[in-house]
C-alpha cells in the first residue's frame, strides 16, 4: 500500500466518521426537543429514557434553586426510565405508546400513589397518603410516561387567599418568571409552566378552575390547553369545584400538548358522571390528527376587542397582535372583528356573576370529601386546615397572606338558595354571553389576549388554548388565547397549531433580572 493511498484512506475515514458522528449519538440535543423528536431519537438509538431523565434532573438541580418550578423530584424516576429503556429494547407493545419513556411533571395538587407527596403546596398535607393515583396519573402510567416529580403552584391553587402572590406556596417558595425574574409567573399552575419553559421537564400537567392553565402558559410563553370540564378526570385532584375544575397539558408546543391530551382524556370510574358526559367529545383517532399546517383555512374567528385588546398603554403589544390578526387572515381564517360578549363586565367580576358565591360552597364540600378519603392525613376537614394554618402561622405566612377564602368557605352551608340563584345567574350569563356570541356570529372560536377571558370559560365549562404570541416592552411574554364551545378542542388545536407554525413566536427564556 503506497503512503499516498494510506493518507487518502485516512482522510476518507475521517470525513465519513465525522459525518457519521454528526448524524448519530452526539448530535441529538435534548433541550427544546418535542415528543416527536424524542421518540425518533429513541427509535434510532440516539437517546435513552435514562439519559433524558438524567438531563432533566441536572436542569432541575441547576435552575430550580432560583426558579422554584419543582416541589419534589420522584426518587423512582430513574428506575422508571430504566424500565422504559428495557421495554423499548425488548420491543414490548407498550413501548409504542406515544408517551412511553417521556418524563412528565404534574402539578402538586394531582395525586400520585408513590413516594411523592401531594400537598397543593401546603405543609398541612405533608405526609398525607392518597388512596390511589389520580385518574389522569393512572392514564399517564398506562401510557408509559415517567412521573418526574411535582410542579410547584400557587398554594391551594390560589384558593386560600387572594392576598397570596401568584406562584407562591409555603412548601415551594416563590416561583419565578424565567423571562423577567422579578415578574410574577402567574398561577396557579405556575411550576408546570416555569418548568417546561426552562427545560426542567419534557411536558407537564396543570389544572384550571378559572385561569390557572391559561394564565401561566401566557406569562411563560408556553402552550396550555384548558380542556372542556369532564374531558379529563378530576378524581384524585385536590379540588376547588367539580363544576369548574379541569386538568390539562402545559407544554412547549401545541403538538406536545395534543399528545399529552390524547393520553389523559376519557372515562374514569372515579369521576364517572362528568367523564362519561364528556366522552362524546373525544374524536376517534385522537387529537394529533388536527395538527395541520393549514388548520386556519376557512376558520371563522371572532375578535373580542372590547375590552380585551385595549393595549393603549402598550404599543408594542398592540402592534404584535395586529400583525397576528394579519397572519391569521393570510393563513385563510375569516376574522369577525369587534364581536361582543353580553354582560361581560358582570362575568369578569366573580362577585357579580355569582362565581365566588358558588365556589366557596363547592370548595367546602369538595375539600372535606377529599380530606376524608385520604388513607392517612394530619388534617381531615376544612376546620382542621384553618386550625393548622393558625398553629403554623409563620410557616404558612398566615399573618402576611391570610386565609380569607378558607374562612369564608367554612361559613357556607351547602348549595342553598343563594348558591342556586348564583348558579342560575351564571347559566344565564353563559347562554346570553359566550354561547350567543359564538352562535350568532357563527364562529369556530373567539380570540383574546393572555387569559383575560378565563372567567367566561370557567363558568361555562368551555375549553381554551393559549399559544405564545407576543412580548411586552419589558420582555414579558403574552399569549394568544383561542376559545370555543364544549368539545371544540379539535378546532382549537387546528387553529393553535397553524398559528404557532405560522408565527413561531416562542422565544427561549431570557432570565432578565427585572
Ligand atoms: C414527602 O414528604 C416527606 C415528609 O413527610 C419527606 O420525608 C419525603 O422526602 C417527601 N417525598 C419526596 C419524594 O420528596
Ligand atoms: C383602554 O384603557 C385605558 C387605560 O389603559 C382606558 O383609559 C380606556 O378607557 C380604555 N378604552 C376602552 C375602549 O376600554
Ligand atoms: C345583561 O345585561 C342586560 C342589559 O344590560 C340586563 O337586562 C340583563 O339582566 C343582564 N343579564 C344578566 C344575566 O345579568
XYZ file of C-alpha atoms and ligand atoms in Angstrom:
556
model
C 0.000 0.000 0.000
C 1.515 3.320 -1.024
C 1.847 6.022 1.542
C -0.300 8.351 -0.560
C -3.109 5.843 -0.724
C -2.938 5.415 3.040
C -3.275 9.170 3.546
C -6.266 9.344 1.223
C -7.849 6.416 3.034
C -7.304 8.105 6.406
C -8.852 11.312 5.086
C -11.882 9.419 3.831
C -12.247 7.622 7.159
C -12.011 10.959 8.989
C -14.660 12.586 6.794
C -17.006 9.616 6.977
C -16.693 9.243 10.745
C -17.227 12.969 11.186
C -20.342 12.742 9.081
C -21.454 9.678 11.000
C -20.944 11.322 14.374
C -22.902 14.379 13.376
C -25.796 12.128 12.423
C -25.614 9.777 15.375
C -25.363 9.795 19.150
C -23.602 13.085 19.753
C -25.913 15.056 17.526
C -29.138 14.748 19.489
C -29.976 17.784 21.571
C -32.487 17.217 24.368
C -33.089 20.877 25.126
C -36.322 22.050 23.450
C -36.903 18.605 21.904
C -40.540 17.753 21.222
C -42.178 14.408 21.979
C -41.987 13.507 18.282
C -38.256 14.288 18.247
C -37.636 12.393 21.479
C -39.482 9.376 20.085
C -37.476 9.467 16.868
C -34.264 9.643 18.924
C -35.392 6.628 20.996
C -36.110 4.729 17.812
C -32.733 5.492 16.246
C -30.972 4.621 19.488
C -29.625 8.156 19.834
C -31.256 8.563 23.232
C -32.427 6.533 26.209
C -35.046 7.471 28.770
C -32.300 7.286 31.401
C -30.284 9.955 29.571
C -33.426 12.024 29.274
C -34.276 11.815 32.984
C -30.642 12.489 33.918
C -30.728 15.599 31.727
C -33.894 16.965 33.387
C -32.607 16.128 36.881
C -29.474 18.138 36.109
C -31.518 21.049 34.786
C -33.670 20.949 37.919
C -30.577 20.956 40.109
C -29.166 23.883 38.145
C -32.259 26.086 37.667
C -34.728 25.190 40.376
C -32.975 26.862 43.334
C -33.798 30.179 41.642
C -36.928 29.415 39.599
C -38.704 27.121 42.076
C -40.843 25.385 39.486
C -40.479 21.940 41.066
C -41.515 20.969 44.597
C -40.409 17.332 44.588
C -38.446 15.056 42.322
C -39.574 11.447 42.065
C -36.922 9.194 43.668
C -38.139 6.439 41.297
C -37.805 8.439 38.076
C -34.526 6.796 37.047
C -35.893 3.316 37.793
C -38.947 4.114 35.649
C -36.595 5.302 32.901
C -34.604 2.066 33.056
C -37.810 0.080 32.782
C -38.893 2.102 29.768
C -35.485 1.543 28.150
C -35.758 -2.188 28.797
C -39.296 -2.343 27.380
C -38.198 -0.466 24.270
C -35.196 -2.745 23.770
C -37.376 -5.825 24.200
C -39.823 -4.354 21.679
C -42.738 -4.700 24.092
C -46.027 -3.480 22.597
C -46.396 -0.922 25.410
C -43.344 0.915 24.082
C -45.363 2.017 21.053
C -47.395 4.400 23.176
C -46.503 7.992 22.341
C -45.712 8.984 25.931
C -43.681 5.837 26.597
C -40.463 6.783 28.377
C -41.310 10.514 28.340
C -40.786 12.345 31.681
C -43.742 14.428 32.814
C -44.104 16.780 35.764
C -47.528 17.028 37.398
C -48.866 19.907 39.475
C -48.683 19.263 43.215
C -52.480 19.075 43.565
C -52.590 15.926 41.379
C -52.428 12.777 43.476
C -49.752 10.155 42.927
C -49.656 6.945 44.932
C -45.882 6.683 45.150
C -43.052 8.254 47.116
C -44.162 11.754 46.093
C -46.312 13.890 48.377
C -49.500 15.529 47.119
C -49.969 18.757 49.046
C -51.195 21.694 46.921
C -48.016 23.355 48.198
C -49.182 23.364 51.818
C -47.456 21.862 54.845
C -50.897 20.857 56.086
C -50.968 17.939 53.642
C -47.360 16.879 54.013
C -47.365 13.209 54.946
C -50.942 12.650 53.779
C -51.460 9.383 51.921
C -53.719 9.306 48.869
C -55.903 6.238 48.292
C -54.779 5.860 44.665
C -53.252 7.659 41.708
C -55.365 10.476 40.288
C -57.358 9.359 37.222
C -55.066 11.292 34.878
C -51.970 9.781 36.512
C -53.366 6.258 36.014
C -53.729 7.096 32.331
C -50.200 8.563 32.174
C -48.711 5.438 33.746
C -50.701 3.243 31.374
C -49.248 5.281 28.503
C -45.772 4.537 29.867
C -44.917 8.099 30.915
C -42.292 8.660 33.604
C -43.587 10.682 36.567
C -40.629 13.038 37.004
C -41.974 14.910 40.017
C -44.400 17.505 41.305
C -44.606 21.041 39.947
C -44.990 23.988 42.281
C -48.145 26.090 42.243
C -49.915 28.965 43.887
C -50.793 27.310 47.182
C -54.192 25.596 47.204
C -54.467 26.585 43.530
C -54.848 30.234 44.614
C -57.888 29.453 46.740
C -56.568 30.064 50.265
C -56.439 33.811 49.879
C -56.350 36.358 47.084
C -53.581 38.141 49.000
C -51.013 35.385 48.436
C -48.743 36.123 45.469
C -49.117 34.113 42.297
C -46.706 31.194 42.175
C -46.076 31.185 45.922
C -46.621 28.238 48.224
C -45.294 27.540 51.700
C -43.591 24.337 50.543
C -42.460 25.518 47.119
C -41.462 29.111 47.869
C -41.885 31.848 45.265
C -41.876 30.569 41.673
C -40.114 32.949 39.288
C -40.889 34.043 35.779
C -37.911 32.837 33.693
C -38.239 35.767 31.276
C -38.194 38.526 33.884
C -37.205 37.131 37.268
C -38.779 39.950 39.244
C -42.130 39.489 37.485
C -44.776 37.025 38.569
C -45.081 33.704 36.723
C -48.877 33.782 37.150
C -50.701 30.800 38.593
C -51.937 28.684 39.815
C -50.163 26.098 37.613
C -47.034 28.249 37.810
C -44.485 25.483 38.311
C -45.772 23.440 35.374
C -45.273 26.419 33.039
C -41.943 27.557 34.531
C -40.548 24.028 34.321
C -41.379 23.252 30.702
C -40.364 26.786 29.659
C -36.884 26.149 31.076
C -36.484 22.511 30.035
C -36.724 21.089 33.551
C -39.215 18.562 32.117
C -40.373 17.353 28.725
C -44.050 18.096 29.341
C -46.352 18.817 32.287
C -49.885 18.804 33.640
C -51.665 21.728 35.238
C -55.206 22.277 36.447
C -57.633 25.152 35.943
C -60.665 26.366 37.822
C -60.513 29.919 36.452
C -57.360 30.833 34.518
C -54.848 28.533 36.212
C -53.610 26.854 32.998
C -54.161 29.709 30.545
C -52.526 32.435 32.656
C -49.165 30.787 33.497
C -48.983 29.491 29.919
C -49.375 33.060 28.677
C -46.840 34.512 31.141
C -44.175 31.865 30.480
C -44.561 31.612 26.696
C -45.698 28.005 26.631
C -48.765 26.205 25.312
C -51.602 25.392 27.676
C -54.821 23.580 26.917
C -57.704 24.086 29.311
C -59.980 21.176 28.350
C -63.771 21.130 28.476
C -64.756 20.271 32.043
C -65.125 16.478 32.299
C -62.960 15.654 29.290
C -60.200 14.772 31.777
C -60.815 13.120 35.126
C -60.531 15.186 38.307
C -60.529 12.134 40.571
C -57.618 12.325 42.994
C -57.017 16.015 42.289
C -57.155 18.366 45.281
C -60.359 20.179 44.342
C -61.854 23.629 44.280
C -65.046 22.951 42.315
C -66.152 19.818 40.448
C -68.240 22.139 38.254
C -65.221 24.137 37.054
C -62.034 22.121 37.735
C -60.234 20.579 34.770
C -56.819 19.005 34.190
C -54.815 19.840 31.069
C -51.382 19.843 29.455
C -48.814 22.637 29.696
C -46.048 22.083 27.126
C -43.643 23.952 24.865
C -45.545 23.142 21.664
C -49.113 22.540 20.516
C -48.028 19.155 19.196
C -46.728 18.066 22.621
C -49.921 19.334 24.259
C -52.030 17.307 21.812
C -50.009 14.156 22.584
C -50.476 14.658 26.331
C -54.168 15.452 25.919
C -54.620 12.206 23.986
C -53.149 10.280 26.902
C -55.252 11.833 29.681
C -58.785 12.215 28.256
C -61.552 9.715 28.777
C -63.844 7.939 31.175
C -62.757 7.395 34.748
C -64.789 5.308 37.148
C -63.829 7.669 39.982
C -65.138 10.770 38.175
C -67.846 8.847 36.353
C -70.606 11.360 35.762
C -68.528 14.176 34.279
C -66.126 11.984 32.297
C -68.984 9.931 30.829
C -70.859 13.070 29.773
C -67.763 14.477 28.024
C -66.715 11.226 26.328
C -68.731 12.136 23.244
C -66.304 14.993 22.585
C -63.270 12.736 22.163
C -62.528 12.369 18.439
C -61.907 8.915 17.008
C -58.221 8.778 16.175
C -57.305 11.326 18.840
C -56.137 14.913 18.777
C -52.893 14.771 16.812
C -54.779 14.433 13.510
C -55.655 18.128 13.975
C -52.017 19.257 13.866
C -52.428 20.623 10.359
C -50.347 23.389 8.821
C -53.447 24.649 7.004
C -55.582 24.431 10.147
C -56.601 28.080 9.890
C -58.048 27.744 6.427
C -61.740 28.687 6.434
C -61.916 29.076 10.207
C -64.205 31.857 11.419
C -62.655 33.588 14.412
C -64.285 36.381 16.420
C -62.041 39.107 17.856
C -63.306 40.266 21.238
C -61.640 43.693 21.120
C -63.675 45.327 23.809
C -62.293 45.244 26.482
C -59.543 42.712 25.887
C -57.435 44.170 23.083
C -57.116 47.593 24.677
C -53.336 47.960 24.534
C -53.369 51.752 24.544
C -50.648 51.634 27.200
C -48.506 49.150 25.273
C -47.933 49.988 21.597
C -45.576 47.006 21.310
C -48.349 44.589 22.201
C -50.916 46.431 20.089
C -48.614 46.111 17.088
C -47.836 42.429 17.742
C -51.487 41.449 17.939
C -52.485 43.467 14.853
C -49.730 41.657 12.995
C -51.058 38.326 14.304
C -54.556 39.162 13.029
C -52.970 39.778 9.632
C -51.215 36.404 9.822
C -54.486 34.675 10.736
C -56.091 36.222 7.643
C -53.138 35.270 5.434
C -53.472 31.714 6.680
C -57.048 31.623 5.440
C -59.052 32.491 8.546
C -62.070 34.764 8.343
C -61.891 37.258 11.189
C -65.097 38.727 12.558
C -63.932 41.905 14.217
C -65.401 43.554 17.301
C -67.666 40.741 18.440
C -69.123 41.451 21.855
C -69.958 39.215 24.784
C -73.086 40.488 26.555
C -72.768 41.382 30.250
C -69.019 40.826 30.050
C -68.128 43.130 32.947
C -70.523 41.143 35.154
C -68.987 37.847 34.058
C -65.444 39.101 34.657
C -66.284 40.101 38.231
C -66.729 36.861 40.195
C -68.584 38.725 42.930
C -71.187 39.959 40.437
C -71.581 36.819 38.344
C -72.130 34.557 41.322
C -68.935 32.591 40.706
C -67.437 33.450 44.128
C -70.622 32.552 45.975
C -70.802 29.112 44.422
C -67.062 28.336 44.502
C -66.887 28.948 48.256
C -69.710 26.490 48.928
C -68.423 23.941 46.433
C -64.894 24.127 47.839
C -66.061 23.349 51.354
C -67.952 20.268 50.194
C -65.231 19.066 47.842
C -62.215 19.639 50.097
C -63.906 17.916 53.041
C -64.640 14.901 50.829
C -61.053 14.876 49.522
C -59.552 15.037 53.015
C -61.848 12.339 54.353
C -60.942 9.962 51.519
C -57.213 10.128 52.279
C -55.806 6.944 53.817
C -53.834 8.990 56.271
C -53.729 12.728 56.847
C -52.742 15.254 59.501
C -55.921 17.207 58.560
C -59.369 15.787 57.882
C -61.620 18.790 57.329
C -61.648 22.451 56.397
C -61.725 23.464 60.110
C -58.619 21.265 60.587
C -56.927 23.143 57.738
C -57.787 26.518 59.210
C -56.537 25.394 62.627
C -53.316 24.050 61.094
C -52.685 27.374 59.382
C -53.269 29.292 62.599
C -50.963 26.964 64.504
C -48.232 27.137 61.820
C -48.844 30.748 61.013
C -45.172 31.582 60.331
C -44.559 28.564 58.109
C -47.707 29.273 56.088
C -47.311 33.091 56.230
C -50.830 33.460 57.575
C -50.237 36.914 59.057
C -48.972 38.129 55.695
C -51.345 36.463 53.227
C -54.246 35.322 55.394
C -56.721 32.549 54.632
C -59.819 34.569 53.919
C -61.249 32.232 51.296
C -60.927 29.282 53.691
C -62.718 31.264 56.401
C -65.493 32.375 54.029
C -65.860 28.859 52.654
C -66.204 27.448 56.167
C -69.129 29.792 56.763
C -71.087 28.338 53.844
C -73.660 25.649 54.339
C -74.015 23.568 51.190
C -75.799 24.552 47.993
C -78.671 26.655 49.307
C -80.883 29.389 47.896
C -78.080 31.905 47.414
C -75.922 29.362 45.597
C -78.784 28.123 43.413
C -79.588 31.686 42.442
C -75.940 32.336 41.633
C -75.759 29.137 39.550
C -78.823 30.184 37.602
C -77.315 33.604 37.018
C -74.088 32.090 35.697
C -76.052 29.815 33.379
C -77.946 32.801 32.014
C -74.785 34.854 31.625
C -73.212 31.962 29.719
C -76.188 31.436 27.390
C -76.702 35.138 26.702
C -72.980 35.819 26.618
C -70.408 33.374 25.252
C -72.824 30.895 23.643
C -74.886 33.592 21.926
C -71.765 35.363 20.647
C -70.380 32.159 19.140
C -73.701 31.062 17.620
C -74.862 34.407 16.224
C -71.517 35.150 14.620
C -71.174 31.516 13.503
C -67.579 31.458 14.678
C -65.386 28.439 15.342
C -63.509 30.255 18.078
C -63.029 33.567 19.821
C -59.617 35.172 20.097
C -58.470 37.119 23.157
C -55.059 38.011 24.627
C -53.466 36.349 27.661
C -56.010 34.678 29.956
C -58.372 37.654 30.190
C -61.336 35.553 29.026
C -60.819 32.846 31.671
C -63.895 33.590 33.805
C -66.134 33.398 30.733
C -64.769 29.910 30.040
C -64.740 28.958 33.731
C -68.439 29.492 34.453
C -69.435 27.726 31.229
C -67.001 24.786 31.409
C -65.593 25.757 27.992
C -62.142 24.931 26.592
C -59.341 27.259 25.561
C -55.790 27.075 24.292
C -53.006 29.580 24.980
C -50.174 29.819 22.434
C -47.034 32.023 22.700
C -47.661 35.239 20.772
C -46.024 38.442 21.956
C -43.628 40.151 24.376
C -44.204 43.498 26.053
C -41.563 46.230 26.260
C -40.144 44.630 29.437
C -39.702 41.320 27.647
C -42.604 39.613 29.402
C -44.491 37.083 27.271
C -48.182 37.440 26.421
C -50.049 34.521 24.908
C -52.908 34.442 22.449
C -55.998 32.507 23.530
C -58.443 30.722 21.271
C -61.623 29.513 22.959
C -64.759 27.712 21.869
C -67.848 25.788 22.892
C -67.672 22.494 24.799
C -65.808 19.813 22.898
C -64.195 22.235 20.461
C -60.658 21.024 21.302
C -60.094 19.632 17.769
C -60.824 23.060 16.249
C -58.787 24.894 18.887
C -55.828 22.580 18.239
C -56.125 23.153 14.486
C -56.167 26.918 14.968
C -53.497 26.943 17.680
C -51.123 24.703 15.736
C -51.452 26.595 12.451
C -50.953 29.880 14.314
C -47.901 28.519 16.143
C -46.322 27.213 12.946
C -47.023 30.436 11.032
C -45.636 32.724 13.758
C -43.058 30.653 15.689
C -43.397 33.300 18.392
C -41.947 31.283 21.275
C -38.529 32.619 22.327
C -36.276 30.984 24.892
C -36.376 32.396 28.442
C -34.212 35.481 28.898
C -33.708 35.423 32.706
C -33.711 39.240 32.841
C -33.309 40.407 36.451
C -36.147 42.951 36.184
C -42.588 13.558 51.191
O -42.619 14.170 52.455
C -41.848 13.530 53.448
C -42.066 14.269 54.742
O -43.295 13.940 55.273
C -40.394 13.539 53.055
O -39.626 12.829 54.009
C -40.243 12.898 51.681
O -38.910 13.017 51.261
C -41.155 13.567 50.678
N -41.069 12.858 49.421
C -40.344 13.304 48.378
C -40.333 12.445 47.177
O -39.749 14.351 48.383
C -58.359 51.472 27.369
O -57.528 51.500 28.525
C -57.268 52.807 29.003
C -56.337 52.684 30.183
O -55.253 51.861 29.886
C -58.566 53.493 29.369
O -58.319 54.795 29.757
C -59.529 53.475 28.178
O -60.779 53.979 28.547
C -59.705 52.073 27.639
N -60.507 52.096 26.418
C -61.538 51.289 26.202
C -62.205 51.423 24.880
O -61.900 50.470 27.015
C -77.366 41.533 30.987
O -77.486 42.907 30.716
C -78.792 43.323 30.389
C -78.772 44.778 29.949
O -77.696 45.466 30.469
C -79.704 43.086 31.566
O -81.019 43.467 31.261
C -79.651 41.601 31.916
O -80.423 41.369 33.082
C -78.228 41.154 32.154
N -78.224 39.702 32.348
C -77.696 39.140 33.415
C -77.787 37.650 33.484
O -77.121 39.746 34.296
